[in-house]
Short mmCIF file of C-alpha atoms in Angstrom, two decimals:
data_model
loop_
_atom_site.label_atom_id
_atom_site.label_comp_id
_atom_site.label_asym_id
_atom_site.label_seq_id
_atom_site.Cartn_x
_atom_site.Cartn_y
_atom_site.Cartn_z
CA MET O 47 56.58 123.71 93.60
CA ASN O 48 57.50 121.93 90.39
CA LYS O 49 60.02 119.08 90.04
CA LYS O 50 62.70 121.30 88.51
CA THR O 51 62.48 123.76 91.39
CA ILE O 52 62.73 120.96 93.96
CA ILE O 53 65.85 119.53 92.32
CA THR O 54 67.44 122.98 92.08
CA SER O 55 66.73 123.62 95.76
CA LEU O 56 68.24 120.28 96.78
CA LEU O 57 71.41 120.94 94.77
CA THR O 58 71.72 124.36 96.39
CA LEU O 59 71.45 122.83 99.87
CA VAL O 60 74.10 120.23 99.02
CA ALA O 61 76.44 122.93 97.70
CA LEU O 62 75.96 125.00 100.87
CA ALA O 63 76.72 121.96 103.05
CA VAL O 64 79.90 121.17 101.10
CA ASN O 65 81.05 124.79 101.31
CA ALA O 66 80.41 124.86 105.05
CA GLN O 67 82.46 121.69 105.51
CA ASN O 68 85.27 123.11 103.41
CA ASN O 69 85.25 126.33 105.45
CA TRP O 70 85.64 124.42 108.71
CA TYR O 71 88.41 122.30 107.24
CA GLU O 72 90.25 125.39 105.99
CA LYS O 73 89.92 127.02 109.40
CA TYR O 74 91.32 123.88 110.99
CA LEU O 75 94.29 123.82 108.58
CA THR O 76 95.25 127.39 109.46
CA CYS O 77 96.09 126.39 113.03
CA VAL O 78 96.95 122.69 112.88
CA HIS O 79 100.67 123.38 112.46
CA ASP O 80 100.84 126.12 115.11
CA SER O 81 102.37 125.41 118.51
CA ASP O 82 99.23 126.58 120.32
CA VAL O 83 97.34 123.35 120.98
CA HIS O 84 94.69 125.22 122.96
CA ALA O 85 93.69 127.23 119.90
CA LEU O 86 93.62 124.05 117.84
CA LYS O 87 91.37 122.36 120.39
CA ALA O 88 88.99 125.33 120.40
CA VAL O 89 88.63 125.19 116.61
CA ILE O 90 87.96 121.45 116.63
CA GLU O 91 85.33 121.86 119.36
CA GLU O 92 83.53 124.53 117.32
CA TRP O 93 83.75 122.33 114.23
CA GLU O 94 82.40 119.35 116.14
CA ASN O 95 79.42 121.41 117.36
CA ALA O 96 78.66 122.42 113.77
CA GLU O 97 79.29 118.99 112.17
CA PRO O 98 79.18 116.31 114.89
CA GLU O 99 78.94 113.45 112.37
CA SER O 100 81.87 114.51 110.17
CA PRO O 101 84.65 111.90 109.79
CA ASP O 102 87.06 114.80 109.36
CA VAL O 103 86.27 116.00 112.88
CA TYR O 104 87.33 112.59 114.21
CA ALA O 105 90.51 112.83 112.13
CA ALA O 106 91.14 116.33 113.51
CA TRP O 107 90.80 115.05 117.08
CA TYR O 108 93.23 112.25 116.28
CA ASN O 109 95.79 114.73 114.96
CA TYR O 110 95.23 116.93 118.00
CA TYR O 111 96.00 114.09 120.42
CA ILE O 112 99.03 113.07 118.39
CA LYS O 113 100.32 116.61 118.61
CA LEU O 114 99.51 116.83 122.33
CA SER O 115 101.36 113.56 123.03
CA MET O 116 104.57 114.59 121.29
CA THR O 117 107.72 115.66 123.12
CA GLU O 118 110.83 116.80 121.29
CA ALA O 119 114.16 116.10 122.95
CA ILE O 120 117.84 116.25 122.05
CA THR O 121 119.53 112.86 122.23
CA LEU O 122 123.24 112.24 122.70
CA THR O 123 124.26 108.70 121.83
CA LYS O 124 127.06 106.62 120.38
CA GLU O 125 124.64 105.07 117.87
CA ALA O 126 124.08 106.79 114.53
CA PRO O 127 120.45 107.78 113.92
CA GLU O 128 118.30 105.60 111.70
CA ASP O 129 116.54 106.55 108.45
CA ASN O 130 119.27 109.01 107.45
CA GLN O 131 118.08 111.49 110.07
CA GLU O 132 120.10 114.69 110.20
CA SER O 133 122.48 114.72 113.14
CA LEU O 134 125.56 116.41 114.56
CA GLN O 135 128.56 114.08 114.56
CA LEU O 136 130.87 114.53 117.54
CA THR O 137 134.58 113.68 117.41
CA ASP O 138 137.20 113.25 120.09
CA SER O 139 140.67 114.78 120.23
CA THR O 140 142.03 112.13 117.86
CA GLY O 141 139.39 112.80 115.23
CA ASN O 142 137.47 109.59 115.83
CA VAL O 143 133.68 109.65 116.03
CA ALA O 144 132.67 109.85 119.69
CA GLY O 145 128.91 110.13 119.30
CA TYR O 146 125.91 111.71 117.63
CA MET O 147 123.49 114.41 118.70
CA TYR O 148 120.06 114.70 117.10
CA GLY O 149 116.45 115.45 117.84
CA MET O 150 114.10 112.65 118.87
CA THR O 151 110.33 112.63 119.17
CA THR O 152 108.69 110.64 121.96
CA TYR O 153 104.98 110.11 122.58
CA ASN O 154 102.92 109.99 125.76
CA ASP O 155 101.12 106.67 125.39
CA SER O 156 98.09 107.61 127.50
CA ILE O 157 97.37 110.66 125.36
CA LEU O 158 98.17 108.73 122.18
CA GLN O 159 95.54 106.13 123.07
CA LEU O 160 92.91 108.88 123.22
CA GLY O 161 93.79 109.69 119.62
CA PHE O 162 93.55 106.05 118.59
CA GLN O 163 90.13 105.80 120.24
CA LYS O 164 88.88 108.70 118.13
CA LEU O 165 90.32 107.22 114.97
CA ASP O 166 89.04 103.71 115.67
CA THR O 167 85.54 105.12 116.09
CA ALA O 168 85.84 106.95 112.78
CA ILE O 169 87.12 103.84 111.00
CA ARG O 170 84.16 101.86 112.32
CA LEU O 171 81.62 104.52 111.33
CA PHE O 172 83.20 105.41 107.99
CA PRO O 173 84.87 102.22 106.73
CA ASP O 174 85.42 103.56 103.19
CA ARG O 175 87.57 106.52 104.26
CA LEU O 176 91.01 105.18 103.34
CA ASP O 177 92.90 108.12 104.88
CA LEU O 178 91.72 107.11 108.36
CA PRO O 179 93.38 103.65 108.64
CA PHE O 180 96.40 104.95 106.75
CA GLY O 181 96.80 107.65 109.40
CA LYS O 182 96.78 105.02 112.12
CA ILE O 183 99.19 102.75 110.26
CA THR O 184 101.66 105.62 109.86
CA MET O 185 101.74 106.18 113.63
CA LEU O 186 102.04 102.47 114.35
CA PHE O 187 105.09 102.35 112.10
CA ARG O 188 106.63 105.24 114.06
CA GLN O 189 106.23 103.21 117.24
CA ASN O 190 107.59 100.01 115.68
CA LEU O 191 104.32 98.21 116.44
CA TYR O 192 104.51 95.90 113.47
CA SER O 193 101.98 93.33 114.63
CA GLU O 194 99.40 96.10 114.96
CA VAL O 195 100.44 97.44 111.56
CA MET O 196 99.66 94.08 110.01
CA GLN O 197 96.25 93.93 111.70
CA GLU O 198 95.29 97.31 110.24
CA LEU O 199 96.60 96.39 106.79
CA ARG O 200 94.54 93.19 106.88
CA HIS O 201 91.41 95.20 107.73
CA VAL O 202 92.05 97.57 104.82
CA LEU O 203 92.48 94.71 102.36
CA ASP O 204 89.37 92.96 103.64
CA ARG O 205 87.41 96.18 103.14
CA SER O 206 88.85 96.62 99.64
CA LYS O 207 87.21 93.33 98.67
CA GLU O 208 83.89 94.49 100.10
CA ASN O 209 83.80 97.95 98.54
CA GLY O 210 85.51 97.10 95.25
CA ASN O 211 88.12 99.78 95.95
CA LYS O 212 85.52 102.53 95.99
CA TRP O 213 87.44 104.60 98.50
CA LEU O 214 86.96 108.10 99.89
CA TRP O 215 89.58 110.53 101.14
CA THR O 216 89.58 113.85 103.04
CA LEU O 217 86.22 115.67 103.03
CA ASN O 218 84.66 112.46 101.71
CA GLN O 219 86.02 113.09 98.24
CA PRO O 220 86.07 109.99 96.00
CA LEU O 221 89.62 108.75 95.53
CA ASP O 222 90.65 108.76 91.88
CA ASP O 223 92.35 105.63 90.56
CA ALA O 224 91.75 104.04 93.97
CA GLU O 225 93.01 100.56 93.07
CA ASN O 226 96.43 101.86 92.06
CA VAL O 227 96.54 104.14 95.09
CA LEU O 228 95.94 101.09 97.26
CA LYS O 229 98.58 99.05 95.43
CA ASP O 230 101.18 101.84 95.57
CA SER O 231 100.50 102.37 99.27
CA MET O 232 100.86 98.67 100.02
CA GLN O 233 104.13 98.63 98.11
CA ASP O 234 105.34 101.53 100.28
CA PHE O 235 104.30 99.64 103.42
CA PHE O 236 106.09 96.54 102.10
CA THR O 237 109.27 98.58 101.66
CA ARG O 238 109.00 99.99 105.19
CA LEU O 239 108.58 96.51 106.62
CA TYR O 240 111.57 95.19 104.69
CA ASP O 241 113.76 98.20 105.54
CA THR O 242 113.08 97.65 109.26
CA ASP O 243 114.07 93.95 109.04
CA GLN O 244 110.49 92.69 109.22
CA GLU O 245 110.92 90.22 106.35
CA ASP O 246 108.27 87.79 107.63
CA TYR O 247 105.66 90.53 107.80
CA ALA O 248 106.78 91.88 104.42
CA LEU O 249 106.28 88.44 102.87
CA GLN O 250 102.89 88.11 104.56
CA LEU O 251 101.76 91.42 103.06
CA VAL O 252 102.91 90.32 99.61
CA GLU O 253 101.01 87.06 99.96
CA TRP O 254 97.85 88.99 100.86
CA MET O 255 98.25 91.25 97.85
CA LEU O 256 98.80 88.30 95.53
CA GLN O 257 95.60 86.73 96.77
CA LEU O 258 93.83 89.84 95.52
CA TYR O 259 96.01 90.52 92.46
CA PRO O 260 97.73 87.26 91.47
CA ALA O 261 99.00 88.64 88.14
CA ASP O 262 100.54 91.80 89.58
CA ILE O 263 104.18 91.96 88.49
CA VAL O 264 105.34 94.24 91.32
CA PHE O 265 104.14 91.97 94.11
CA ARG O 266 105.27 88.84 92.30
CA SER O 267 108.71 90.44 92.05
CA ASP O 268 108.62 91.34 95.75
CA LYS O 269 107.89 87.73 96.68
CA ALA O 270 110.56 86.31 94.40
CA ALA O 271 113.14 88.79 95.72
CA LEU O 272 112.38 87.92 99.34
CA LEU O 273 112.69 84.22 98.58
CA ALA O 274 115.98 84.76 96.75
CA ILE O 275 117.40 86.83 99.60
CA SER O 276 116.49 83.97 101.93
CA GLU O 277 118.37 81.61 99.55
CA ARG O 278 115.13 79.80 98.68
CA TYR O 279 116.20 79.75 95.05
CA SER O 280 114.05 76.82 93.96
CA GLU O 281 110.97 78.82 95.01
CA ALA O 282 112.14 82.18 93.70
CA LEU O 283 113.29 81.05 90.25
CA PRO O 284 109.90 79.91 88.84
CA ILE O 285 108.34 83.21 89.90
CA PHE O 286 111.07 85.25 88.24
CA LEU O 287 110.77 83.13 85.09
CA SER O 288 107.00 83.68 84.95
CA ILE O 289 107.52 87.43 85.36
CA HIS O 290 110.13 87.41 82.61
CA LYS O 291 107.60 85.76 80.31
CA ASP O 292 105.12 88.57 81.02
CA ALA O 293 107.69 91.38 81.06
CA PRO O 294 110.73 90.28 79.01
CA ASP O 295 112.21 93.80 78.99
CA ASP O 296 112.43 94.07 82.78
CA VAL O 297 116.20 94.14 83.22
CA VAL O 298 116.06 93.69 87.00
CA VAL O 299 114.12 90.46 86.63
CA THR O 300 116.49 89.25 83.91
CA SER O 301 119.45 90.07 86.14
CA ASN O 302 117.91 88.18 89.06
CA ILE O 303 117.30 85.10 86.92
CA ALA O 304 120.87 85.15 85.63
CA GLN O 305 122.22 85.57 89.15
CA ILE O 306 120.19 82.67 90.55
CA TYR O 307 121.36 80.36 87.77
CA TYR O 308 124.91 81.58 88.38
CA THR O 309 124.59 80.85 92.10
CA LEU O 310 123.19 77.38 91.38
CA GLY O 311 126.10 76.66 89.03
CA ASP O 312 123.92 76.32 85.92
CA LYS O 313 126.40 77.69 83.35
CA LYS O 314 124.23 77.29 80.28
CA SER O 315 121.14 79.00 81.73
CA SER O 316 123.20 81.69 83.42
CA LEU O 317 124.92 82.61 80.16
CA LYS O 318 121.57 82.67 78.35
CA TYR O 319 120.21 85.40 80.61
CA TYR O 320 123.46 87.32 80.98
CA ASN O 321 123.60 87.45 77.17
CA LYS O 322 120.10 88.95 77.18
CA LEU O 323 121.23 91.45 79.79
CA ALA O 324 124.31 92.33 77.72
CA GLN O 325 121.96 93.70 75.05
CA CYS O 326 119.40 95.42 77.27
CA GLY O 327 120.36 99.02 76.46
CA ASP O 328 121.39 99.92 80.02
CA SER O 329 125.13 100.65 79.91
CA GLU O 330 125.80 99.67 83.53
CA MET O 331 123.80 96.46 83.27
CA GLU O 332 125.47 95.59 79.97
CA ALA O 333 128.95 96.17 81.38
CA PHE O 334 128.21 93.99 84.41
CA ALA O 335 126.69 91.25 82.25
CA LYS O 336 129.67 91.17 79.90
CA GLN O 337 132.04 90.97 82.85
CA ARG O 338 130.05 88.11 84.33
CA ILE O 339 129.97 86.30 80.95
CA GLU O 340 133.75 86.41 80.71
CA GLU O 341 133.99 85.19 84.30
CA ILE O 342 131.70 82.23 83.63
CA LYS O 343 133.53 81.26 80.45
CA GLY O 344 136.84 81.41 82.25
CA LYS O 345 135.58 79.51 85.27
CA TYR O 346 134.10 76.50 83.52
#
């Protein structure tokens, strides 16, 4: 058998293996959203027998246990639901709000841990599959387990240094533009931490990202904003000023600088940046800046 024939045969075998994997994955997808968990389990078991070393089989088992652990219930409470969840608002005879009724998902922890065991094994065996830790992080957020969220995020960032952001996704497909996918995902996780009042963890995540990407404007802005919100103006201002130097047309940064100077009572510097904002091309920003300029001139 000549060299060309050998190469052709190998490529054919690879193509057959990929097609087989895709077929199992497609079969799994046809029943993953059905209510029949027994049928889902049967498919995963068949898939596992055919491809026992597939990371996607581990992911399928994880999703199976998540689904098995879930219980949907109707909740009646006086507290409005979080995250803008759709709810039925109840009123009393006087028209005042008496309560809210909405669906709530709870999880059986014992079953959930079986899913985490499957996923943890997959993460250990296939450390470059980014979808695996992200799947775990998503569930940890749902359970408000923020310390565990941070542990998983730290592991992902440590691995990103080792693999140079050469990440894989479902069916072991290389992830295109992996560095930006990682950055965008971390920004989303930062927002979730901040929105759930986990400012310390949000700041920690930003610090980790800046260790990896010290010039990144988004994470520099995140850090400066957190510091400003905490009234640590002397720490926030130099960061905003450095960002403004790199991105002078960023109106949000310009507005933040002007506001900090205004808060600190620095009339001259505040006017300098509000005057920049008054010519930024954003009608709302310009109107606010002009109003603030008149206020400053009248105040001092």
